[in-house]
Amino acid sequence: MHKLLTDGPGKKLLLLGNEAIARGAVEAGLAFAATYPGTPSSEISQNLFQISMNSPLYFEYSTNEKVALEVTAAAANSGLRSLCIMKHVGLNVAADALMTLAYVGVKGGLVIITADDPFMFSSQNEQDNRYYAKLSGLPMLEPSTVEEAREMMGQAFTLSETLREPVIFRTTTRINHSTAPVVLGPIAQIQSEGDFQKDPMNLVTVPAVSRKLHVKLLENQARAAELSEASEYNREEGRGEFGVICNGVSYAYVHDAVKDLGIEDKTAVLRIGFSHPMPKNKITAFLKERSKVLVVEEGEPYMEEAVKAFAQEEGTDVLISGKGDNLFSRLNEFDPALVRKNIAEYFNVPYDAPKIPDLSDAPESPARPPNLCAGCSHRATYYAVKKAAEGTDTIYPTDIGCYTLGFLPPLSMGDFLICMGSSVGTACGFSRATNKKVVAFIGDSTFFHSGIPGLINAVFNNHNFTLVILDNGTTAMTGHQPNPGVDMAELNLEGYGRVSIENLVKAMGVSHVSVIRPFNVRKSIETVREALDFKGVSVVIAREQCVLYAKSLKKKSGRPFYVSDKCKNHRNCILELACPAFYIDNGKTRIDPGLCVGCSVCAQVCPEKCILPLKSVS
Amino acid sequence: MMKEKNMTTTRLIIVAVGGQGNLLTSRIIGEAALLSDIPVRMSEIHGMAQRGGVVESAIVFGDASSTIISDGEADVLIGFEPSETLRALNKCNAGTFVITNTAPSPPFTVAIGRGTYPDPEHVKRLIQNKTGRLMAFDAAKLAREAGTAMALNIVLLGAAVESGTLPVSRESVIEAIETRVKKDFVELNLKAFELGAGAANENR
């Protein structure tokens, strides 16, 4: 049985934030879930995927976040408790659906999880998705701890059903990827049979209907504001002239800081957990009792702006600060010492700064950037394209996935990236705006996610570039989730279809389509060269299963290679491929047999042909 | 905020290279704390762990709500790789107890000439001067002695527990190893744990 299906209310389990969130949904009787994977949200869906195999829960990996939201919107409008999970930038993709779904509303509870990533541990931006709640008019909840995340999920479903609106459940990386003991609650029965009642005058958003629905949304917001005022999640703790307003994980830092500074008897903390709509009355009442107020929130001054506006409306002249030169930044994430320092300085309280040792005389540790794995086929593909394009001035738009790492030297294959699918759209633009050759890279999952419209655009507008689809048969970066091109039979899962990338690309009207096996270096270079010579849109599908995924499927890897004595130390292998299986031992190039998976690419690259398979594996 | 029994706070940072088993070690420590009814909160950054990057875990025992540890505030630092221990020194202060493996795993940047690996003896002296106490030994060797280089994490865990700097008991950690590690590897890991504990006694 899955750990998160443990029956035993009151039992304490050590759970990752994302596990606590998944458990909270299960306890709430979650019937239907859809997602597109993205760090830091991925473990929520991974757990629900596993749970769905042995329970009535329906779960799917959708092709992208917009589709996932549409799928769950329909389930929720058929009365099912539904969950849609994504990382923060995923909500940009789903925003079109979100904005009008807010008008239409839901019947069964729908919770939309947006996992924000301050500091961008694994993201391309650190946008603050609280503004999506404001933009769409939807209610929003934000947990402050792992323990609270479990319980708040249940309340999110109740809130959604009370208001008949989707609820935005906003987390940040430090909630998703923190771990703490969590006390389990009872698991509710799943109601998994949905029913849809036709009601086109409220569900088909033609202008005449939407004008009415917008009125309803505003009425709902007024009701939500009342619930926010009364919510336990917006609670005042402590008393005193100092006021701190905080949300999310910042609450934990504030809590520790107030204790460490010994100002519990002087400080009142207002924790905002139901953060859209903001509880105006509660906040203005809080302001009136304080001499000074500090707003502690990572990201944008979302609460600060609201608090200042409330103060202005009420004519309260208490000093309110948050973001500023000597205060909090909009950049990065916070930490306990930073919050302690800012609270101490703002309220003029003495404190001891942590004594960080003077490390000016310490040698620098060599950088350890993440690297494509030993035996990763992307490395081989990049090598082939580089050789095929040698001597030409080529622009390489890239995309989001493991293969983005190829932008680092020595491969240096990646010149432009903004979002999922952007390799294809920007290739269209670069090929028109410049006279340069353009070769774009996109992974299989990203291609299904949002590369397809760009490629159709390229065919229709007759652009001139080569798109290399790096098909490693899985969504590798986020932990090997399935995508529409994956052979689900390999996972012993039945009831799935499969989309062929070749057939799809040909059907779009791409006339030059080729498939390479990147571990065959010479042939791959030749094939890519033909694609580059083609005038118009050409597609090269580089097909080789992700080496980590293959390992997880218990597939046999190749025999490791070694560098024989014939080595003349050209180091083409190490300098051009940068495979992490290589290391230098007393000036000699060596291969770590524990890392080498026998892809043989380096053996084909070596001018001396001195890299050979090991005879026996010890 | 959940009320838990009052106790002083101990802040532990574990740094490692992806694949060295940092996350499992943190899990074992967390489970051990849970078994001993010691309040515990942890966080980890592991987005690219499988791709050779640095993996850092923070474990906060006792009366605190935060799950991360600021610069200068670690009470204990366990480093699975010496240059990573060096990189994490900003987390330490003059009182920090540092436990480090001394067997280097140079990053790939060194092999391609984009970085220099620091001199191990120099690093050792430096850590000794900047922190409270250093326990440094070749944990990789002991792991191989236990049966596999993969057990390096448990060797260091054994040393940390034996040194008495963590609030978790030896018994609870062993119980956590027995429940968290795959059955076939329990015996090997317990051996690694004992070898680490032995190293701690030799390096007191």
Short mmCIF file of C-alpha atoms in Angstrom, two decimals, chain A residues 126 298-301 305 323 328-332 334:
data_model
loop_
_atom_site.label_atom_id
_atom_site.label_comp_id
_atom_site.label_asym_id
_atom_site.label_seq_id
_atom_site.Cartn_x
_atom_site.Cartn_y
_atom_site.Cartn_z
CA GLU A 126 10.72 34.02 -9.86
CA GLU A 298 9.04 36.94 -0.21
CA GLY A 299 8.63 38.12 -3.78
CA GLU A 300 6.58 41.16 -4.70
CA PRO A 301 4.98 43.63 -2.25
CA GLU A 305 0.45 47.33 -1.25
CA LYS A 323 10.27 46.19 0.59
CA PHE A 328 13.40 43.32 2.31
CA SER A 329 14.23 42.69 -1.31
CA ARG A 330 11.95 41.50 -4.08
CA LEU A 331 14.76 39.19 -5.09
CA ASN A 332 15.56 35.67 -3.92
CA PHE A 334 14.47 34.94 2.78
#
